[in-house]
């Protein structure tokens, strides 16, 4: 299952998260975060949150979804059925293309595209 997305469907309390954690542990994932989703979540909530430093500067903090994407980790999204379509679209690009543009301007790029990007820039991968 490594490198694959898995969707477990079942009624509340049926053990989906338990099964997901067991599958991930069997594949060698140790620290797995769970994000409980709700209907009012936005794409920003899914990827980053905005904070302000004591000096009044804006600081963007990665959600567990963005951290997992950056670090190659797994994350359990509990309650995907509750998300609005706009929030689902942010997840769709990350799941389908393995890419996302974060709100701090960071671009997460599919590693398979890195050689082509490097060649375009005249760099050696």
PDB file of C-alpha atoms in Angstrom:
ATOM      1  CA  UNK A   1       0.000   0.000   0.000  1.00  0.00           C
ATOM      2  CA  UNK A   2       3.025   2.315   0.157  1.00  0.00           C
ATOM      3  CA  UNK A   3       2.605   5.202  -2.270  1.00  0.00           C
ATOM      4  CA  UNK A   4      -1.110   4.582  -2.581  1.00  0.00           C
ATOM      5  CA  UNK A   5      -4.140   6.365  -1.253  1.00  0.00           C
ATOM      6  CA  UNK A   6      -6.674   4.287   0.620  1.00  0.00           C
ATOM      7  CA  UNK A   7     -10.307   5.151   1.279  1.00  0.00           C
ATOM      8  CA  UNK A   8     -12.121   3.233   3.992  1.00  0.00           C
ATOM      9  CA  UNK A   9     -15.884   3.622   4.028  1.00  0.00           C
ATOM     10  CA  UNK A  10     -18.120   2.559   6.876  1.00  0.00           C
ATOM     11  CA  UNK A  11     -20.444   3.826   9.573  1.00  0.00           C
ATOM     12  CA  UNK A  12     -19.201   5.917  12.475  1.00  0.00           C
ATOM     13  CA  UNK A  13     -17.443   3.822  15.089  1.00  0.00           C
ATOM     14  CA  UNK A  14     -16.854   0.829  12.801  1.00  0.00           C
ATOM     15  CA  UNK A  15     -13.067   0.908  13.218  1.00  0.00           C
ATOM     16  CA  UNK A  16     -11.913   2.625  10.018  1.00  0.00           C
ATOM     17  CA  UNK A  17      -9.206   4.660  11.758  1.00  0.00           C
ATOM     18  CA  UNK A  18      -8.090   1.611  13.724  1.00  0.00           C
ATOM     19  CA  UNK A  19      -7.743  -0.424  10.522  1.00  0.00           C
ATOM     20  CA  UNK A  20      -5.918   2.461   8.795  1.00  0.00           C
ATOM     21  CA  UNK A  21      -3.425   2.739  11.668  1.00  0.00           C
ATOM     22  CA  UNK A  22      -2.861  -1.035  11.627  1.00  0.00           C
ATOM     23  CA  UNK A  23      -2.230  -1.023   7.854  1.00  0.00           C
ATOM     24  CA  UNK A  24       0.149   1.921   8.161  1.00  0.00           C
ATOM     25  CA  UNK A  25       2.021   0.303  11.054  1.00  0.00           C
ATOM     26  CA  UNK A  26       2.409  -2.861   8.968  1.00  0.00           C
ATOM     27  CA  UNK A  27       3.995  -0.706   6.233  1.00  0.00           C
ATOM     28  CA  UNK A  28       6.434   0.871   8.687  1.00  0.00           C
ATOM     29  CA  UNK A  29       4.696   4.175   9.410  1.00  0.00           C
ATOM     30  CA  UNK A  30       5.066   4.997  13.099  1.00  0.00           C
ATOM     31  CA  UNK A  31       3.915   8.569  13.687  1.00  0.00           C
ATOM     32  CA  UNK A  32       0.566   8.955  11.951  1.00  0.00           C
ATOM     33  CA  UNK A  33      -1.561  12.031  12.561  1.00  0.00           C
ATOM     34  CA  UNK A  34      -5.338  12.125  12.273  1.00  0.00           C
ATOM     35  CA  UNK A  35      -7.205  15.214  11.102  1.00  0.00           C
ATOM     36  CA  UNK A  36     -10.886  15.255  11.978  1.00  0.00           C
ATOM     37  CA  UNK A  37     -12.714  17.098   9.228  1.00  0.00           C
ATOM     38  CA  UNK A  38     -15.881  19.170   9.520  1.00  0.00           C
ATOM     39  CA  UNK A  39     -18.275  20.787   7.065  1.00  0.00           C
ATOM     40  CA  UNK A  40     -17.090  24.373   7.568  1.00  0.00           C
ATOM     41  CA  UNK A  41     -13.422  23.598   6.847  1.00  0.00           C
ATOM     42  CA  UNK A  42     -11.834  25.492   4.006  1.00  0.00           C
ATOM     43  CA  UNK A  43      -8.924  24.524   1.786  1.00  0.00           C
ATOM     44  CA  UNK A  44      -6.789  26.825   3.926  1.00  0.00           C
ATOM     45  CA  UNK A  45      -7.767  24.890   7.059  1.00  0.00           C
ATOM     46  CA  UNK A  46      -6.680  21.677   5.351  1.00  0.00           C
ATOM     47  CA  UNK A  47      -3.252  22.950   4.328  1.00  0.00           C
ATOM     48  CA  UNK A  48      -2.065  25.825   6.532  1.00  0.00           C
ATOM     49  CA  UNK A  49      -3.208  28.114   9.309  1.00  0.00           C
ATOM     50  CA  UNK A  50      -2.320  31.744   9.721  1.00  0.00           C
ATOM     51  CA  UNK A  51      -0.798  33.043  12.922  1.00  0.00           C
ATOM     52  CA  UNK A  52       0.723  36.334  13.982  1.00  0.00           C
ATOM     53  CA  UNK A  53       4.036  36.756  15.761  1.00  0.00           C
ATOM     54  CA  UNK A  54       4.431  39.109  18.723  1.00  0.00           C
ATOM     55  CA  UNK A  55       5.925  41.600  16.239  1.00  0.00           C
ATOM     56  CA  UNK A  56       2.732  41.490  14.187  1.00  0.00           C
ATOM     57  CA  UNK A  57       4.201  39.495  11.295  1.00  0.00           C
ATOM     58  CA  UNK A  58       2.139  36.855   9.546  1.00  0.00           C
ATOM     59  CA  UNK A  59       3.318  33.312  10.015  1.00  0.00           C
ATOM     60  CA  UNK A  60       1.910  30.291   8.153  1.00  0.00           C
ATOM     61  CA  UNK A  61       1.843  26.961   9.979  1.00  0.00           C
ATOM     62  CA  UNK A  62       1.490  23.699   8.076  1.00  0.00           C
ATOM     63  CA  UNK A  63      -1.418  21.436   8.909  1.00  0.00           C
ATOM     64  CA  UNK A  64      -0.749  17.724   9.338  1.00  0.00           C
ATOM     65  CA  UNK A  65      -1.812  17.294   5.678  1.00  0.00           C
ATOM     66  CA  UNK A  66       0.866  19.705   4.432  1.00  0.00           C
ATOM     67  CA  UNK A  67       3.451  18.200   6.809  1.00  0.00           C
ATOM     68  CA  UNK A  68       2.661  14.708   5.529  1.00  0.00           C
ATOM     69  CA  UNK A  69       2.972  15.888   1.916  1.00  0.00           C
ATOM     70  CA  UNK A  70       6.302  17.634   2.583  1.00  0.00           C
ATOM     71  CA  UNK A  71       7.833  14.786   4.572  1.00  0.00           C
ATOM     72  CA  UNK A  72       6.379  11.742   2.809  1.00  0.00           C
ATOM     73  CA  UNK A  73       4.299  10.735   5.793  1.00  0.00           C
ATOM     74  CA  UNK A  74       0.816   9.313   6.094  1.00  0.00           C
ATOM     75  CA  UNK A  75      -2.175  11.157   7.504  1.00  0.00           C
ATOM     76  CA  UNK A  76      -5.662   9.902   8.310  1.00  0.00           C
ATOM     77  CA  UNK A  77      -8.459  12.215   7.207  1.00  0.00           C
ATOM     78  CA  UNK A  78     -11.480  11.388   9.330  1.00  0.00           C
ATOM     79  CA  UNK A  79     -14.806  12.536   7.899  1.00  0.00           C
ATOM     80  CA  UNK A  80     -13.985  13.404   4.266  1.00  0.00           C
ATOM     81  CA  UNK A  81     -17.708  13.103   3.538  1.00  0.00           C
ATOM     82  CA  UNK A  82     -18.309  16.238   5.638  1.00  0.00           C
ATOM     83  CA  UNK A  83     -16.118  18.538   3.527  1.00  0.00           C
ATOM     84  CA  UNK A  84     -17.527  21.165   1.177  1.00  0.00           C
ATOM     85  CA  UNK A  85     -16.623  20.882  -2.503  1.00  0.00           C
ATOM     86  CA  UNK A  86     -14.148  23.774  -2.319  1.00  0.00           C
ATOM     87  CA  UNK A  87     -12.136  22.063   0.384  1.00  0.00           C
ATOM     88  CA  UNK A  88     -12.307  18.763  -1.481  1.00  0.00           C
ATOM     89  CA  UNK A  89     -10.764  20.391  -4.550  1.00  0.00           C
ATOM     90  CA  UNK A  90      -7.635  21.280  -2.545  1.00  0.00           C
ATOM     91  CA  UNK A  91      -7.334  17.666  -1.500  1.00  0.00           C
ATOM     92  CA  UNK A  92      -8.034  16.479  -5.050  1.00  0.00           C
ATOM     93  CA  UNK A  93      -5.001  18.194  -6.531  1.00  0.00           C
ATOM     94  CA  UNK A  94      -2.776  16.912  -3.766  1.00  0.00           C
ATOM     95  CA  UNK A  95      -4.072  13.359  -4.114  1.00  0.00           C
ATOM     96  CA  UNK A  96      -4.282  13.245  -7.907  1.00  0.00           C
ATOM     97  CA  UNK A  97      -1.265  15.291  -8.984  1.00  0.00           C
ATOM     98  CA  UNK A  98       0.791  15.153  -5.759  1.00  0.00           C
ATOM     99  CA  UNK A  99       1.038  18.933  -5.971  1.00  0.00           C
ATOM    100  CA  UNK A 100      -0.333  21.946  -4.127  1.00  0.00           C
ATOM    101  CA  UNK A 101       0.246  25.655  -3.764  1.00  0.00           C
ATOM    102  CA  UNK A 102       0.254  26.564  -0.097  1.00  0.00           C
ATOM    103  CA  UNK A 103      -0.993  29.864   1.239  1.00  0.00           C
ATOM    104  CA  UNK A 104       2.513  31.022   2.163  1.00  0.00           C
ATOM    105  CA  UNK A 105       3.450  30.744  -1.526  1.00  0.00           C
ATOM    106  CA  UNK A 106       5.257  27.422  -1.213  1.00  0.00           C
ATOM    107  CA  UNK A 107       4.672  25.049  -4.104  1.00  0.00           C
ATOM    108  CA  UNK A 108       4.649  21.337  -3.399  1.00  0.00           C
ATOM    109  CA  UNK A 109       5.746  19.643  -6.611  1.00  0.00           C
ATOM    110  CA  UNK A 110       5.464  16.004  -7.598  1.00  0.00           C
ATOM    111  CA  UNK A 111       8.990  14.559  -7.309  1.00  0.00           C
ATOM    112  CA  UNK A 112       8.534  12.865 -10.687  1.00  0.00           C
ATOM    113  CA  UNK A 113       8.486  16.330 -12.305  1.00  0.00           C
ATOM    114  CA  UNK A 114      11.756  17.515 -10.742  1.00  0.00           C
ATOM    115  CA  UNK A 115      14.059  16.359 -13.584  1.00  0.00           C
ATOM    116  CA  UNK A 116      11.928  18.198 -16.168  1.00  0.00           C
ATOM    117  CA  UNK A 117      11.828  21.343 -14.008  1.00  0.00           C
ATOM    118  CA  UNK A 118      15.610  21.186 -13.508  1.00  0.00           C
ATOM    119  CA  UNK A 119      16.153  20.781 -17.264  1.00  0.00           C
ATOM    120  CA  UNK A 120      13.893  23.760 -17.977  1.00  0.00           C
ATOM    121  CA  UNK A 121      15.979  25.867 -15.603  1.00  0.00           C
ATOM    122  CA  UNK A 122      19.248  24.569 -17.055  1.00  0.00           C
ATOM    123  CA  UNK A 123      20.113  22.698 -13.868  1.00  0.00           C
ATOM    124  CA  UNK A 124      21.360  19.159 -13.440  1.00  0.00           C
ATOM    125  CA  UNK A 125      19.129  17.036 -11.189  1.00  0.00           C
TER     126      UNK A 125
END
